[in-house]
Coordinates of N, CA and C in Angstrom, one line a residue:
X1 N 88.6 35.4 186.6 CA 88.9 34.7 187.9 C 87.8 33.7 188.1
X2 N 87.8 32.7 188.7 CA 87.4 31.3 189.0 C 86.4 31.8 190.5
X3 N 85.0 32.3 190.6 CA 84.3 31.9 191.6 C 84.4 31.0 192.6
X4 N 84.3 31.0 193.8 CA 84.2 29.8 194.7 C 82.7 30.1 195.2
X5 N 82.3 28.5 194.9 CA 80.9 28.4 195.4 C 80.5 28.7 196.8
X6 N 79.6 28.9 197.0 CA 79.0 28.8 198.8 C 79.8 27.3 199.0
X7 N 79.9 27.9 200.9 CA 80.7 26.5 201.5 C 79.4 26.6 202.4
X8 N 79.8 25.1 203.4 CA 78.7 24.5 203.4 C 79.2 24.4 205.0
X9 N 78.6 24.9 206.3 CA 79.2 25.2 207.6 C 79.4 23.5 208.2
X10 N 80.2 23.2 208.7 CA 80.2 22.1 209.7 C 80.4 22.5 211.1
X11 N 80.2 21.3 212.3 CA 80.9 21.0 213.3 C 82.3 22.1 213.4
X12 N 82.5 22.7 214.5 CA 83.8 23.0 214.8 C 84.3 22.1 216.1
X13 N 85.6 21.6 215.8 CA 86.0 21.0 216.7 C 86.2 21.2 217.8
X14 N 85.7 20.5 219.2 CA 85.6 20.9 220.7 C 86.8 20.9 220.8
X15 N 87.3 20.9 222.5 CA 88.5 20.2 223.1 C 88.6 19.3 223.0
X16 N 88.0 18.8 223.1 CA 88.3 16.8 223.2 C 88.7 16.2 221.9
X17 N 88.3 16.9 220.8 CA 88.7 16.5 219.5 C 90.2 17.1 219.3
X18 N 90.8 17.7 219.7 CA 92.5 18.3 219.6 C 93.5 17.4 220.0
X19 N 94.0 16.2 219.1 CA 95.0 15.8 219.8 C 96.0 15.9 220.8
X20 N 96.2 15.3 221.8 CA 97.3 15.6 223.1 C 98.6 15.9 222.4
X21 N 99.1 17.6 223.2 CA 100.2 17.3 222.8 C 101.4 16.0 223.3
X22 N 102.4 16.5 222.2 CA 103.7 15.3 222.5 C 105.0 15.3 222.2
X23 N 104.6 17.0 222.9 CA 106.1 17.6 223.1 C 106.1 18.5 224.3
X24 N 106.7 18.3 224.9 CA 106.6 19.4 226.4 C 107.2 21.0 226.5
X25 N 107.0 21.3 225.2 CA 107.3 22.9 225.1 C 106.4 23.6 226.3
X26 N 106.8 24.6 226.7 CA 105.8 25.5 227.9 C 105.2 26.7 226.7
X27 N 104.3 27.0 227.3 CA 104.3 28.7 226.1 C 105.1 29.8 226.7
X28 N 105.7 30.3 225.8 CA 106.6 31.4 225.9 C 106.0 33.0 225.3
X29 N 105.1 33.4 225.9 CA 104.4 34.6 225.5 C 105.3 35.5 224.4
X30 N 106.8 35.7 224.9 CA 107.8 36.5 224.7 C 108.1 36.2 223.2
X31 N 108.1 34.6 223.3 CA 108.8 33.9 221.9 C 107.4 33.7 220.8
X32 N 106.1 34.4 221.3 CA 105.1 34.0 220.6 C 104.0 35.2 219.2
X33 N 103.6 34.7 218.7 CA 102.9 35.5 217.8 C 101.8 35.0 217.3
X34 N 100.9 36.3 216.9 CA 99.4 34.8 216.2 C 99.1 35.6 214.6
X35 N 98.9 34.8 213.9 CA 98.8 34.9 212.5 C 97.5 34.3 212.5
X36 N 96.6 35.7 211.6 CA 94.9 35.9 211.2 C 95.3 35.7 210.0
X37 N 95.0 34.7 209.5 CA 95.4 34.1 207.8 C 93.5 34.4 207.2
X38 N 93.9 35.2 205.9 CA 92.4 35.4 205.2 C 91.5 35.5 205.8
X39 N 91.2 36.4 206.6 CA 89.7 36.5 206.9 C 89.0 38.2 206.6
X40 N 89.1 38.7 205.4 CA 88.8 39.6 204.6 C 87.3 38.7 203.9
X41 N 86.5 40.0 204.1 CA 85.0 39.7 203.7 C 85.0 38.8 202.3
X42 N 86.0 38.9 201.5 CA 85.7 38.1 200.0 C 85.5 36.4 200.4
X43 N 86.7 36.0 201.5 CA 86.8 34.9 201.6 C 85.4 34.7 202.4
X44 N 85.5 35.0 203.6 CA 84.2 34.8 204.7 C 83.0 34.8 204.4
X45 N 82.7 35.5 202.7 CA 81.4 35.7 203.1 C 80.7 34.2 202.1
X46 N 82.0 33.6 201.5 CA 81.4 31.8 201.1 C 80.5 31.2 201.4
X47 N 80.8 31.5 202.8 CA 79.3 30.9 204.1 C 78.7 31.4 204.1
X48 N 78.3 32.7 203.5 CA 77.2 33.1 203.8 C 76.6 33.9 205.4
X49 N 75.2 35.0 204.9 CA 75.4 35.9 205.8 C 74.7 35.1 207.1
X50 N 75.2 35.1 207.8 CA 74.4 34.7 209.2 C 74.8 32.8 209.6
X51 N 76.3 33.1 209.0 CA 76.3 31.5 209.6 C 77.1 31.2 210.9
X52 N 76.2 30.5 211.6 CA 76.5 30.1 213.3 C 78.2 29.7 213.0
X53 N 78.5 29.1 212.2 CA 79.5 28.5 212.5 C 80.8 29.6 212.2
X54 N 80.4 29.8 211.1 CA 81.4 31.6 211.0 C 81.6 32.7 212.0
X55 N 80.6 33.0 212.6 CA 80.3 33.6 213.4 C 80.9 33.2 215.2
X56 N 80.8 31.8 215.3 CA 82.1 31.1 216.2 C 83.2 31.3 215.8
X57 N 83.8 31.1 214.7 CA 85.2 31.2 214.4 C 85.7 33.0 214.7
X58 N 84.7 33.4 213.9 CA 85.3 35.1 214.5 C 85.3 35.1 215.9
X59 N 84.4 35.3 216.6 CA 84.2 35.1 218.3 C 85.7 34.6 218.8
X60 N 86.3 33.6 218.2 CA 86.9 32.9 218.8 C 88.6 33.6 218.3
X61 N 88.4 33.7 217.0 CA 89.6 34.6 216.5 C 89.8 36.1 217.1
X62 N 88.6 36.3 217.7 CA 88.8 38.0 218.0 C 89.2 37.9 219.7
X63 N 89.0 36.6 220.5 CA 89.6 35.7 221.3 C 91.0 35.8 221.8
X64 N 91.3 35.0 220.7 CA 92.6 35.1 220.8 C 93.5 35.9 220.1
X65 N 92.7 37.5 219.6 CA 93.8 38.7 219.4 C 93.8 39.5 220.2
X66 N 92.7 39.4 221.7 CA 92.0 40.0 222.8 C 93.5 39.6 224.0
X67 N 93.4 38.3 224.0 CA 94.4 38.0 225.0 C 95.8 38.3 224.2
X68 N 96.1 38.1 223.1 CA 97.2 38.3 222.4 C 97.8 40.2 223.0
X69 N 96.4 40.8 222.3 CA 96.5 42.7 223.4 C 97.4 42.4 224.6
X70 N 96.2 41.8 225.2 CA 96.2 41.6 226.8 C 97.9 41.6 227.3
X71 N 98.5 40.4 226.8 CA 99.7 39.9 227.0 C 101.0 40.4 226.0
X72 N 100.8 41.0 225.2 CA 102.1 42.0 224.3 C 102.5 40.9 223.1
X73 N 101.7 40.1 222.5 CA 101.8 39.1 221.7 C 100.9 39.7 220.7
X74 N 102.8 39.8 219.7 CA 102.2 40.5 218.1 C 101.3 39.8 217.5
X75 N 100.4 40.3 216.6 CA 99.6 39.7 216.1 C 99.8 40.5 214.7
X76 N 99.5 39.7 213.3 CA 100.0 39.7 212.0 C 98.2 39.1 211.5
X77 N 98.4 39.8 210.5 CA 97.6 39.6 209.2 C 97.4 39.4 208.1
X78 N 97.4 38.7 207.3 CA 97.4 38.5 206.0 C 96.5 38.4 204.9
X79 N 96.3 39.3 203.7 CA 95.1 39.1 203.1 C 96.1 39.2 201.8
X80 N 94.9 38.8 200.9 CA 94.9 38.4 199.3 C 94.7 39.8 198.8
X81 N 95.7 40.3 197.8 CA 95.5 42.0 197.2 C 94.8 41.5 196.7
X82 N 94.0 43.0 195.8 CA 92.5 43.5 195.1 C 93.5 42.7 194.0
X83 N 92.4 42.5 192.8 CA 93.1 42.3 191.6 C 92.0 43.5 190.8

């Protein structure tokens, strides 16, 4: 299998960087779900141990599986099998 090098942390996008939406859907908690795409230690740990920026993204992912609890909004996972 093909290693992936260290990645290299950047900027995470504020609010103000999220384009407006430009569609007037409301959220529908009922009709909603959140998908945690790869975040199993092989992938995460690219960046390396102790990076600020990784370390926001979890915060922020565990966020919004916190309110997802909160509100009865399934939450799904997906990871890459062992080889």
């Amino acid at each position: 299998t093909m290693a992936i090098p260290k990645l290299q942390a950047y900027a995470l996008p504020g609010p103000h960087d999220i384009p407006q939406n430009k569609v007037d859907w409301a959220f529908e908690p009922q009709r909603a779900a959140l998908l945690i795409h790869d975040m199993q230690d092989y992938f995460v740990s690219f960046w390396g141990e102790n990076c600020p920026m990784m370390e926001q993204v979890i915060a922020n992912i565990a966020a919004l599986r916190d309110y997802c609890k909160q509100h009865n909004i399934p939450v799904y996972y997906t990871a890459q099998p062992k080889e």
